[in-house]
Amino acid sequence: MCAKYDTVIGLEIHAELSTKTKAFCTCDASFGGDPNTHICPVCTGQPGALPVINHAAVEYAIRAGLALNCDINRYTRFDRKNYFYPDLPKAYQISQLDLPLCINGHLELSTGTVVRIHQIHLEEDAGKLVHDDYHGESWADYNRCSVPLIEIVTEPDIKSSEEAAEFVSKIALYLKYLNVCDAKMQEGSIRADVNVSLKPAGSTVLGDRAEIKNLNSFRSIQRAIECEIARQTEILDGGGKVIQETRRFDDATGTTSSLRSKENANDYRYFPEPDILAITFSEEDIEKAKREIPLLPQQRVAKYINEFGLTAEDARVLTSEKYLSDFYDEAVAVYPEYKSVSNMFQTELMRRVKETDSEELPFPAKDFARVCEMADKNTINRNDAKVILRIMFEEGGNPEEIAEKNGFIVVEDTAAIAEVVDALFKERPDLIEDYKNGKTNVFGFFMGQANRALKGKATPMTVKAYIEKKFSEV
Ligand code: ADP
Ligand code: ZN
Ligand code: MG
């Protein structure tokens, strides 16, 4: 199929930083809390209150920038972006206009598209309005006012809705691995504005764009772009012109609608923030920030393949979420049988963690490692290992105790092995004849019968050795 238009997309992603305190005051920056309990004169813009920069927020922003291949501006400054909105009691937002912290980054997608990152700047979040349509009332909760945000602005390099969704999910994963953002989309810690335009296929001139604001799930990002492409295609096909404007996406109807005509930077009357000093960085500051960058997903993948000998697919699955990869790392730190732990992890844990939203396993990694080790060493059999993990998930408890309590610990009872196997050999002389005549598959019959009778008293390995010995004597 030969499409008539090329899709061009640029993203502005807002990510709330997971610092303990807010960007310019010491209020609690954590999500939730009773309305207006995490506020002070600074973050609610009382006259005369003075902001003080939170250095952790600056460090987090730089860490994100370095991981996304940005240059760090050695001299950076904050600006006031003036606008009035009921959830913004100061009537301005402290942001960065022309000297942002990070510039000129990039991130590559699985399609091979390299998305250039124009800049990453630090700014503050606004509050939240709660509308009670029934009583016709609106309430303002300022807890979120001044929570630090980074805004990641891409160049218009993204070519499809799938690429846009992949970019945002990759950014979310990176920020989690960097420990700078919890990336919980359902709590609004990541929101994206998408800019979409179409141009005649192959043309180098960009078309006029529409911006869709405040999308907060991968699915709505993808859907909003698709419906915007359809809308613009229809306009262009009919000989019309796309109006440069800000639109809103309605998840329920799956349509976009006009919100306002696009504002320009000069509508905001930006000016340098007079209450916060500009920041300068030395080479040492940057080097130190670089050293503090933890392993990113693709570096963990490389470690799993090269150092642990896992397959690329195993490595991909284990690193798909940071907390899973952390858990695996902790497990193999105490029991370094990489492949075996990975197998048990994938068959027994992945399914269950997918069923919950929690980003935490209900037991410590060392307990999981212990179950893997007991199964590998035949202290318990593999099926019982799975039962133990199920109990650990559902009821909690320590693996050894669960194994003891349920009689899963295998004791190598050699007398019992001899008794059971000897009896089988006596009962089935016909099969022994078969074996002598070359029908070696009867071995499986003896293994099956003996293991069933010896459940809990012997491991298959010792049973097998004993049966082999018996056959060598017949
Ligand atoms: P503004 O200052 O008007 O907000 P920017 O140049 O800062 O515009 O761009 C904002 C976002 O819009 C960026 O992510 C950019 O990549 C994207 N963008 C710019 N032009 C286009 C276009 N023609 N089509 C799609 N996205 C675009
Ligand atoms: Zn405050
Ligand atoms: Mg802009």
Short mmCIF file of C-alpha atoms and ligand atoms in Angstrom, two decimals:
data_model
loop_
_atom_site.label_atom_id
_atom_site.label_comp_id
_atom_site.label_asym_id
_atom_site.label_seq_id
_atom_site.Cartn_x
_atom_site.Cartn_y
_atom_site.Cartn_z
CA MET A 1 0.00 0.00 0.00
CA CYS A 2 1.27 3.46 -0.79
CA ALA A 3 0.09 6.07 1.71
CA LYS A 4 -0.71 9.52 0.43
CA TYR A 5 0.63 11.33 3.50
CA ASP A 6 3.52 10.90 5.90
CA THR A 7 2.70 11.23 9.58
CA VAL A 8 4.94 13.53 11.63
CA ILE A 9 4.80 13.47 15.41
CA GLY A 10 6.64 15.37 18.12
CA LEU A 11 6.10 14.72 21.81
CA GLU A 12 6.27 16.78 24.98
CA ILE A 13 6.40 14.36 27.90
CA HIS A 14 5.90 15.55 31.46
CA ALA A 15 7.31 13.27 34.14
CA GLU A 16 6.93 13.96 37.85
CA LEU A 17 10.21 13.42 39.65
CA SER A 18 10.11 11.15 42.69
CA THR A 19 12.00 13.51 45.01
CA LYS A 20 10.92 13.49 48.65
CA THR A 21 10.19 17.21 48.67
CA LYS A 22 8.84 19.69 46.17
CA ALA A 23 10.86 21.68 43.63
CA PHE A 24 11.10 24.97 45.51
CA CYS A 25 9.98 24.26 49.09
CA THR A 26 10.26 21.44 51.60
CA CYS A 27 6.67 20.21 51.35
CA ASP A 28 6.07 16.48 50.92
CA ALA A 29 6.03 15.70 47.19
CA SER A 30 4.48 12.23 47.46
CA PHE A 31 1.29 11.32 45.63
CA GLY A 32 -2.05 11.67 47.40
CA GLY A 33 -2.64 12.92 50.93
CA ASP A 34 -5.74 14.71 52.14
CA PRO A 35 -6.43 17.78 49.97
CA ASN A 36 -4.24 20.78 50.80
CA THR A 37 -2.15 19.03 53.45
CA HIS A 38 1.13 19.14 51.47
CA ILE A 39 1.25 22.90 51.02
CA CYS A 40 3.03 25.98 52.37
CA PRO A 41 3.27 29.70 51.60
CA VAL A 42 5.88 29.06 48.87
CA CYS A 43 4.02 26.48 46.78
CA THR A 44 0.73 28.35 47.12
CA GLY A 45 2.31 31.64 46.06
CA GLN A 46 1.77 33.77 49.17
CA PRO A 47 3.15 37.30 48.79
CA GLY A 48 6.76 37.51 49.90
CA ALA A 49 7.40 33.78 50.11
CA LEU A 50 10.72 32.81 48.51
CA PRO A 51 11.47 29.62 46.54
CA VAL A 52 14.65 27.61 47.19
CA ILE A 53 15.78 25.15 44.55
CA ASN A 54 15.67 21.45 45.45
CA HIS A 55 19.07 20.13 44.35
CA ALA A 56 17.79 16.56 44.18
CA ALA A 57 15.36 17.63 41.45
CA VAL A 58 18.23 19.14 39.47
CA GLU A 59 20.30 15.96 39.89
CA TYR A 60 17.40 13.76 38.78
CA ALA A 61 16.82 15.89 35.69
CA ILE A 62 20.50 15.72 34.76
CA ARG A 63 20.58 11.98 35.30
CA ALA A 64 17.65 11.61 32.89
CA GLY A 65 19.36 13.91 30.39
CA LEU A 66 22.65 12.03 30.48
CA ALA A 67 20.88 8.68 30.07
CA LEU A 68 19.03 10.09 27.06
CA ASN A 69 22.29 11.20 25.44
CA CYS A 70 21.82 14.92 26.10
CA ASP A 71 24.39 17.65 26.55
CA ILE A 72 24.08 19.39 29.89
CA ASN A 73 24.06 23.16 29.73
CA ARG A 74 26.85 24.35 32.03
CA TYR A 75 24.82 27.47 32.76
CA THR A 76 21.12 27.05 33.32
CA ARG A 77 18.38 29.36 34.48
CA PHE A 78 14.73 29.37 35.44
CA ASP A 79 12.01 31.49 33.89
CA ARG A 80 8.55 32.53 34.88
CA LYS A 81 5.80 31.42 32.58
CA ASN A 82 2.83 33.61 33.38
CA TYR A 83 -0.69 32.40 33.03
CA PHE A 84 -3.74 32.31 35.21
CA TYR A 85 -5.53 29.11 36.03
CA PRO A 86 -7.44 28.16 39.21
CA ASP A 87 -5.05 25.27 39.93
CA LEU A 88 -2.05 27.60 39.73
CA PRO A 89 -2.34 29.95 42.74
CA LYS A 90 0.90 31.82 41.95
CA ALA A 91 -0.47 32.69 38.48
CA TYR A 92 2.88 31.70 37.04
CA GLN A 93 4.85 28.51 36.69
CA ILE A 94 8.57 28.36 37.30
CA SER A 95 9.96 26.71 34.19
CA GLN A 96 12.89 27.03 31.82
CA LEU A 97 12.72 28.70 28.44
CA ASP A 98 15.99 29.27 26.61
CA LEU A 99 18.58 27.81 28.96
CA PRO A 100 17.16 24.41 29.89
CA LEU A 101 19.20 21.84 31.81
CA CYS A 102 19.58 19.35 28.96
CA ILE A 103 19.68 19.70 25.19
CA ASN A 104 20.41 17.65 22.04
CA GLY A 105 19.65 14.10 23.16
CA HIS A 106 18.29 11.12 21.31
CA LEU A 107 16.68 7.71 21.81
CA GLU A 108 16.45 4.90 19.27
CA LEU A 109 13.28 2.87 18.74
CA SER A 110 12.93 -0.79 17.75
CA THR A 111 11.93 0.38 14.25
CA GLY A 112 15.37 1.92 13.84
CA THR A 113 13.97 5.46 14.04
CA VAL A 114 16.23 7.74 16.04
CA VAL A 115 14.13 10.30 17.89
CA ARG A 116 16.09 13.43 18.64
CA ILE A 117 15.39 15.08 21.97
CA HIS A 118 15.31 18.83 21.62
CA GLN A 119 15.56 19.56 25.32
CA ILE A 120 14.71 18.45 28.84
CA HIS A 121 13.84 21.19 31.26
CA LEU A 122 12.83 21.33 34.88
CA GLU A 123 9.59 22.94 35.97
CA GLU A 124 6.90 22.67 38.60
CA ASP A 125 3.55 20.91 38.45
CA ALA A 126 0.20 22.62 39.02
CA GLY A 127 -2.54 21.63 41.45
CA LYS A 128 -5.64 19.62 40.73
CA LEU A 129 -9.23 20.73 40.32
CA VAL A 130 -11.98 18.40 41.41
CA HIS A 131 -15.34 19.06 39.80
CA ASP A 132 -18.51 18.02 41.55
CA ASP A 133 -21.02 18.23 38.72
CA TYR A 134 -23.86 17.10 40.94
CA HIS A 135 -23.58 20.04 43.34
CA GLY A 136 -22.20 22.35 40.68
CA GLU A 137 -19.05 22.94 42.73
CA SER A 138 -15.34 22.83 41.97
CA TRP A 139 -12.58 22.34 44.51
CA ALA A 140 -8.89 23.04 44.32
CA ASP A 141 -6.32 20.67 45.81
CA TYR A 142 -2.86 22.28 45.83
CA ASN A 143 -0.91 19.24 47.06
CA ARG A 144 0.61 18.73 43.64
CA CYS A 145 1.55 22.41 43.19
CA SER A 146 5.30 22.65 42.74
CA VAL A 147 6.03 18.94 42.58
CA PRO A 148 9.10 18.84 40.30
CA LEU A 149 8.55 17.82 36.69
CA ILE A 150 10.82 17.28 33.78
CA GLU A 151 9.50 18.06 30.36
CA ILE A 152 11.10 16.04 27.58
CA VAL A 153 10.59 17.71 24.20
CA THR A 154 11.34 15.71 21.07
CA GLU A 155 12.01 16.89 17.55
CA PRO A 156 9.25 15.91 15.10
CA ASP A 157 10.97 12.60 14.27
CA ILE A 158 8.26 10.08 15.18
CA LYS A 159 6.48 8.49 12.24
CA SER A 160 3.51 6.56 13.62
CA SER A 161 1.24 6.16 16.61
CA GLU A 162 3.00 2.88 17.46
CA GLU A 163 6.37 4.63 17.48
CA ALA A 164 4.94 7.33 19.74
CA ALA A 165 3.60 4.76 22.20
CA GLU A 166 6.93 2.90 22.14
CA PHE A 167 8.83 6.13 22.75
CA VAL A 168 6.74 7.04 25.78
CA SER A 169 6.91 3.53 27.24
CA LYS A 170 10.67 3.45 26.70
CA ILE A 171 11.04 6.81 28.42
CA ALA A 172 8.89 5.53 31.30
CA LEU A 173 11.07 2.43 31.65
CA TYR A 174 14.29 4.49 31.53
CA LEU A 175 13.05 6.91 34.19
CA LYS A 176 12.19 3.97 36.44
CA TYR A 177 15.60 2.36 35.94
CA LEU A 178 17.16 5.73 36.75
CA ASN A 179 15.14 5.97 39.98
CA VAL A 180 13.96 9.45 39.08
CA CYS A 181 10.24 8.84 38.42
CA ASP A 182 7.88 6.08 39.46
CA ALA A 183 6.21 6.31 36.03
CA LYS A 184 2.79 5.37 37.37
CA MET A 185 0.61 6.58 34.52
CA GLN A 186 -2.58 5.95 36.49
CA GLU A 187 -1.35 8.45 39.12
CA GLY A 188 -0.49 10.98 36.45
CA SER A 189 3.27 10.80 36.97
CA ILE A 190 3.73 10.71 33.21
CA ARG A 191 1.61 12.74 30.80
CA ALA A 192 2.23 13.44 27.16
CA ASP A 193 1.21 16.16 24.74
CA VAL A 194 1.33 14.93 21.15
CA ASN A 195 1.88 17.17 18.14
CA VAL A 196 0.63 15.63 14.92
CA SER A 197 0.86 16.80 11.33
CA LEU A 198 0.66 15.25 7.89
CA LYS A 199 2.68 16.04 4.79
CA PRO A 200 2.51 14.74 1.24
CA ALA A 201 4.38 11.40 1.14
CA GLY A 202 8.09 12.01 0.63
CA SER A 203 7.89 15.79 1.05
CA THR A 204 10.51 17.48 3.23
CA VAL A 205 8.27 20.39 4.20
CA LEU A 206 6.38 19.86 7.45
CA GLY A 207 2.63 20.35 7.49
CA ASP A 208 0.60 22.38 9.98
CA ARG A 209 0.15 20.60 13.27
CA ALA A 210 -2.41 20.16 15.99
CA GLU A 211 -1.41 19.50 19.56
CA ILE A 212 -3.37 17.08 21.77
CA LYS A 213 -2.81 17.79 25.42
CA ASN A 214 -2.49 15.72 28.54
CA LEU A 215 -2.69 12.10 27.51
CA ASN A 216 -2.00 9.78 30.38
CA SER A 217 -1.94 6.23 29.06
CA PHE A 218 -0.05 4.47 26.27
CA ARG A 219 -3.38 3.46 24.81
CA SER A 220 -4.86 6.94 24.74
CA ILE A 221 -1.64 8.30 23.19
CA GLN A 222 -1.95 5.79 20.39
CA ARG A 223 -5.68 6.24 19.92
CA ALA A 224 -5.54 10.03 20.00
CA ILE A 225 -2.85 10.07 17.31
CA GLU A 226 -4.75 7.64 15.11
CA CYS A 227 -7.93 9.63 15.32
CA GLU A 228 -6.04 12.86 14.68
CA ILE A 229 -4.43 11.33 11.57
CA ALA A 230 -7.88 10.36 10.32
CA ARG A 231 -9.26 13.85 11.01
CA GLN A 232 -6.38 15.62 9.26
CA THR A 233 -6.47 13.20 6.30
CA GLU A 234 -10.09 14.07 5.75
CA ILE A 235 -9.37 17.82 5.92
CA LEU A 236 -6.45 17.59 3.49
CA ASP A 237 -8.30 15.26 1.12
CA GLY A 238 -11.10 17.80 0.98
CA GLY A 239 -8.62 20.52 0.04
CA GLY A 240 -8.79 22.14 3.48
CA LYS A 241 -6.09 23.39 5.84
CA VAL A 242 -5.26 22.05 9.27
CA ILE A 243 -5.56 24.75 11.89
CA GLN A 244 -2.70 25.08 14.35
CA GLU A 245 -4.49 24.56 17.65
CA THR A 246 -4.60 22.73 20.93
CA ARG A 247 -7.03 19.84 21.04
CA ARG A 248 -8.29 17.51 23.67
CA PHE A 249 -8.87 13.77 23.44
CA ASP A 250 -12.01 12.23 24.86
CA ASP A 251 -11.28 8.65 25.90
CA ALA A 252 -14.96 7.72 26.03
CA THR A 253 -15.82 8.74 22.46
CA GLY A 254 -12.33 8.27 21.00
CA THR A 255 -12.43 11.69 19.32
CA THR A 256 -10.43 14.91 19.58
CA SER A 257 -12.02 18.34 19.86
CA SER A 258 -10.68 21.88 19.77
CA LEU A 259 -9.69 23.38 23.11
CA ARG A 260 -8.14 26.69 22.12
CA SER A 261 -6.00 28.21 19.41
CA LYS A 262 -2.33 27.57 19.99
CA GLU A 263 -0.59 30.06 22.23
CA ASN A 264 2.89 31.31 21.47
CA ALA A 265 5.78 31.70 23.86
CA ASN A 266 5.18 35.45 23.98
CA ASP A 267 1.61 34.93 25.18
CA TYR A 268 3.16 33.73 28.42
CA ARG A 269 5.30 36.82 29.00
CA TYR A 270 8.23 34.69 30.04
CA PHE A 271 10.95 36.47 32.01
CA PRO A 272 13.93 35.24 34.05
CA GLU A 273 12.82 34.06 37.50
CA PRO A 274 14.28 36.71 39.81
CA ASP A 275 14.04 34.65 43.03
CA ILE A 276 16.22 31.74 41.98
CA LEU A 277 19.88 32.00 41.14
CA ALA A 278 21.13 30.59 37.86
CA ILE A 279 22.97 27.28 38.26
CA THR A 280 26.40 26.51 36.87
CA PHE A 281 27.92 23.04 36.60
CA SER A 282 31.56 22.13 36.62
CA GLU A 283 33.00 19.18 34.70
CA GLU A 284 33.27 17.34 38.01
CA ASP A 285 29.56 17.82 38.70
CA ILE A 286 28.76 16.23 35.36
CA GLU A 287 31.26 13.39 35.83
CA LYS A 288 29.79 12.68 39.23
CA ALA A 289 26.26 12.60 37.80
CA LYS A 290 27.47 10.20 35.09
CA ARG A 291 28.91 7.84 37.68
CA GLU A 292 25.59 7.77 39.50
CA ILE A 293 23.63 6.50 36.51
CA PRO A 294 22.50 2.95 37.27
CA LEU A 295 22.48 0.23 34.62
CA LEU A 296 19.83 0.97 32.01
CA PRO A 297 17.59 -1.72 30.51
CA GLN A 298 19.80 -2.45 27.49
CA GLN A 299 22.90 -2.61 29.71
CA ARG A 300 21.20 -5.14 31.96
CA VAL A 301 20.21 -7.11 28.87
CA ALA A 302 23.87 -7.15 27.81
CA LYS A 303 24.94 -8.25 31.29
CA TYR A 304 22.40 -11.08 31.35
CA ILE A 305 23.50 -12.33 27.94
CA ASN A 306 27.26 -11.88 28.26
CA GLU A 307 27.88 -12.54 31.94
CA PHE A 308 24.98 -14.79 32.88
CA GLY A 309 24.72 -16.73 29.63
CA LEU A 310 20.98 -16.14 29.22
CA THR A 311 19.27 -15.94 25.84
CA ALA A 312 18.28 -12.57 24.41
CA GLU A 313 14.63 -13.46 24.94
CA ASP A 314 15.19 -14.37 28.61
CA ALA A 315 17.08 -11.11 29.10
CA ARG A 316 14.33 -9.13 27.46
CA VAL A 317 11.61 -10.64 29.63
CA LEU A 318 13.58 -10.22 32.87
CA THR A 319 14.31 -6.54 32.20
CA SER A 320 10.82 -5.63 31.01
CA GLU A 321 10.17 -4.05 34.41
CA LYS A 322 12.77 -2.62 36.73
CA TYR A 323 11.39 -4.24 39.87
CA LEU A 324 11.47 -7.66 38.19
CA SER A 325 15.03 -7.19 37.04
CA ASP A 326 16.02 -5.98 40.53
CA PHE A 327 14.36 -9.04 42.05
CA TYR A 328 16.16 -11.40 39.68
CA ASP A 329 19.48 -9.68 40.40
CA GLU A 330 18.96 -10.11 44.13
CA ALA A 331 18.02 -13.77 43.72
CA VAL A 332 21.07 -14.66 41.65
CA ALA A 333 23.29 -12.69 44.00
CA VAL A 334 22.59 -15.34 46.67
CA TYR A 335 22.15 -18.31 44.32
CA PRO A 336 24.06 -17.72 41.09
CA GLU A 337 22.46 -20.41 38.92
CA TYR A 338 21.41 -17.87 36.33
CA LYS A 339 19.55 -20.06 33.89
CA SER A 340 17.73 -22.11 36.50
CA VAL A 341 16.58 -19.03 38.44
CA SER A 342 15.53 -17.38 35.17
CA ASN A 343 13.47 -20.45 34.18
CA MET A 344 11.69 -20.70 37.50
CA PHE A 345 11.16 -16.93 37.44
CA GLN A 346 9.57 -17.01 34.03
CA THR A 347 7.40 -20.07 34.51
CA GLU A 348 6.25 -19.37 38.06
CA LEU A 349 6.51 -15.63 38.77
CA MET A 350 5.78 -13.79 35.54
CA ARG A 351 2.23 -15.02 35.22
CA ARG A 352 1.37 -14.03 38.77
CA VAL A 353 2.99 -10.59 38.73
CA LYS A 354 1.10 -9.80 35.53
CA GLU A 355 -2.14 -10.40 37.41
CA THR A 356 -1.47 -7.59 39.89
CA ASP A 357 -0.70 -3.88 39.65
CA SER A 358 1.72 -4.06 42.54
CA GLU A 359 5.36 -3.44 41.65
CA GLU A 360 6.58 -5.53 44.51
CA LEU A 361 6.73 -9.26 45.08
CA PRO A 362 5.17 -10.47 48.31
CA PHE A 363 8.37 -12.25 49.45
CA PRO A 364 12.08 -11.48 49.46
CA ALA A 365 14.24 -12.48 46.49
CA LYS A 366 16.42 -14.63 48.74
CA ASP A 367 13.42 -16.84 49.59
CA PHE A 368 12.74 -17.31 45.90
CA ALA A 369 16.39 -18.19 45.35
CA ARG A 370 16.12 -20.76 48.13
CA VAL A 371 13.18 -22.48 46.41
CA CYS A 372 15.16 -22.65 43.14
CA GLU A 373 18.14 -24.09 44.99
CA MET A 374 16.07 -26.72 46.83
CA ALA A 375 14.51 -27.81 43.54
CA ASP A 376 17.88 -27.93 41.74
CA LYS A 377 19.43 -29.97 44.52
CA ASN A 378 16.45 -32.31 44.67
CA THR A 379 15.75 -31.46 48.29
CA ILE A 380 12.22 -31.03 47.01
CA ASN A 381 10.81 -32.05 43.69
CA ARG A 382 9.96 -29.52 41.01
CA ASN A 383 6.22 -29.78 41.27
CA ASP A 384 6.38 -29.24 45.01
CA ALA A 385 8.62 -26.20 44.40
CA LYS A 386 5.77 -24.71 42.40
CA VAL A 387 3.31 -25.47 45.18
CA ILE A 388 5.64 -23.75 47.68
CA LEU A 389 5.78 -20.65 45.49
CA ARG A 390 2.02 -20.62 45.20
CA ILE A 391 1.72 -20.75 48.99
CA MET A 392 4.33 -18.00 49.34
CA PHE A 393 2.25 -15.85 46.98
CA GLU A 394 -1.10 -16.57 48.56
CA GLU A 395 -0.36 -16.97 52.24
CA GLY A 396 3.24 -15.92 52.70
CA GLY A 397 5.75 -17.85 54.75
CA ASN A 398 9.23 -19.16 54.59
CA PRO A 399 10.06 -21.80 51.95
CA GLU A 400 11.78 -24.28 54.30
CA GLU A 401 8.91 -24.18 56.77
CA ILE A 402 6.32 -24.63 54.04
CA ALA A 403 8.30 -27.58 52.66
CA GLU A 404 8.60 -29.21 56.10
CA LYS A 405 4.99 -28.65 56.99
CA ASN A 406 3.74 -30.19 53.78
CA GLY A 407 6.15 -33.11 53.82
CA PHE A 408 7.91 -31.93 50.65
CA ILE A 409 11.44 -32.53 51.89
CA VAL A 410 12.80 -35.52 50.09
CA VAL A 411 14.80 -37.96 52.22
CA GLU A 412 16.93 -40.46 50.32
CA ASP A 413 15.57 -43.61 51.94
CA THR A 414 17.79 -46.23 50.31
CA ALA A 415 16.10 -49.16 52.03
CA ALA A 416 12.73 -48.07 50.68
CA ILE A 417 14.18 -47.63 47.18
CA ALA A 418 15.58 -51.17 47.24
CA GLU A 419 12.34 -52.58 48.56
CA VAL A 420 10.13 -50.92 45.95
CA VAL A 421 12.37 -51.55 42.95
CA ASP A 422 13.22 -55.12 43.92
CA ALA A 423 9.51 -55.88 44.22
CA LEU A 424 8.85 -54.39 40.77
CA PHE A 425 11.57 -56.52 39.24
CA LYS A 426 10.05 -59.63 40.81
CA GLU A 427 6.57 -58.75 39.59
CA ARG A 428 7.52 -58.12 35.97
CA PRO A 429 9.99 -60.72 34.70
CA ASP A 430 8.34 -60.31 31.28
CA LEU A 431 9.55 -56.72 31.02
CA ILE A 432 13.04 -57.72 32.06
CA GLU A 433 13.07 -60.20 29.17
CA ASP A 434 11.94 -57.39 26.86
CA TYR A 435 14.78 -55.26 28.11
CA LYS A 436 17.32 -57.98 27.44
CA ASN A 437 15.90 -58.23 23.93
CA GLY A 438 16.70 -54.61 23.32
CA LYS A 439 13.42 -52.95 24.27
CA THR A 440 15.14 -50.45 26.53
CA ASN A 441 12.05 -48.21 26.72
CA VAL A 442 10.66 -50.45 29.50
CA PHE A 443 13.09 -48.50 31.69
CA GLY A 444 10.57 -45.68 31.75
CA PHE A 445 7.91 -47.96 33.14
CA PHE A 446 10.10 -48.91 36.11
CA MET A 447 11.04 -45.27 36.73
CA GLY A 448 7.42 -44.18 36.66
CA GLN A 449 6.18 -46.88 39.00
CA ALA A 450 9.07 -46.51 41.45
CA ASN A 451 8.89 -42.72 41.63
CA ARG A 452 5.19 -42.83 42.30
CA ALA A 453 5.65 -45.31 45.13
CA LEU A 454 8.65 -43.41 46.56
CA LYS A 455 7.23 -39.89 46.50
CA GLY A 456 8.93 -37.86 49.20
CA LYS A 457 11.29 -40.68 50.11
CA ALA A 458 13.72 -40.49 47.23
CA THR A 459 14.76 -38.24 44.39
CA PRO A 460 14.31 -39.45 40.82
CA MET A 461 18.09 -39.29 40.42
CA THR A 462 18.84 -41.94 43.05
CA VAL A 463 15.92 -44.08 41.92
CA LYS A 464 17.28 -43.99 38.38
CA ALA A 465 20.76 -44.96 39.54
CA TYR A 466 19.37 -47.92 41.47
CA ILE A 467 17.25 -49.16 38.54
CA GLU A 468 20.26 -48.86 36.23
CA LYS A 469 22.26 -50.95 38.63
CA LYS A 470 19.52 -53.59 38.75
CA PHE A 471 19.36 -53.82 34.97
CA SER A 472 23.12 -54.13 34.70
CA GLU A 473 22.88 -57.20 36.87
CA VAL A 474 20.12 -59.06 35.04
P1 ADP B 1 5.94 25.57 20.28
O1 ADP B 1 7.04 26.45 20.75
O2 ADP B 1 4.96 26.21 19.41
O3 ADP B 1 5.34 24.74 21.38
P2 ADP B 1 7.95 23.75 19.51
O4 ADP B 1 8.86 24.04 18.39
O5 ADP B 1 8.45 23.92 20.90
O6 ADP B 1 6.62 24.54 19.29
O7 ADP B 1 7.47 22.25 19.33
C1 ADP B 1 6.62 21.64 20.23
C2 ADP B 1 6.50 20.20 19.81
O8 ADP B 1 5.86 20.09 18.56
C3 ADP B 1 7.82 19.49 19.65
O9 ADP B 1 7.72 18.19 20.21
C4 ADP B 1 8.01 19.41 18.17
O10 ADP B 1 8.74 18.25 17.79
C5 ADP B 1 6.60 19.28 17.68
N1 ADP B 1 6.41 19.78 16.32
C6 ADP B 1 6.84 20.93 15.80
N2 ADP B 1 6.45 21.05 14.52
C7 ADP B 1 5.72 19.94 14.23
C8 ADP B 1 5.03 19.48 13.07
N3 ADP B 1 4.98 20.18 11.94
N4 ADP B 1 4.42 18.28 13.13
C9 ADP B 1 4.44 17.56 14.25
N5 ADP B 1 5.07 17.94 15.37
C10 ADP B 1 5.71 19.12 15.37
ZN ZN B 2 5.32 24.05 49.85
MG MG B 3 7.07 24.35 23.01
#
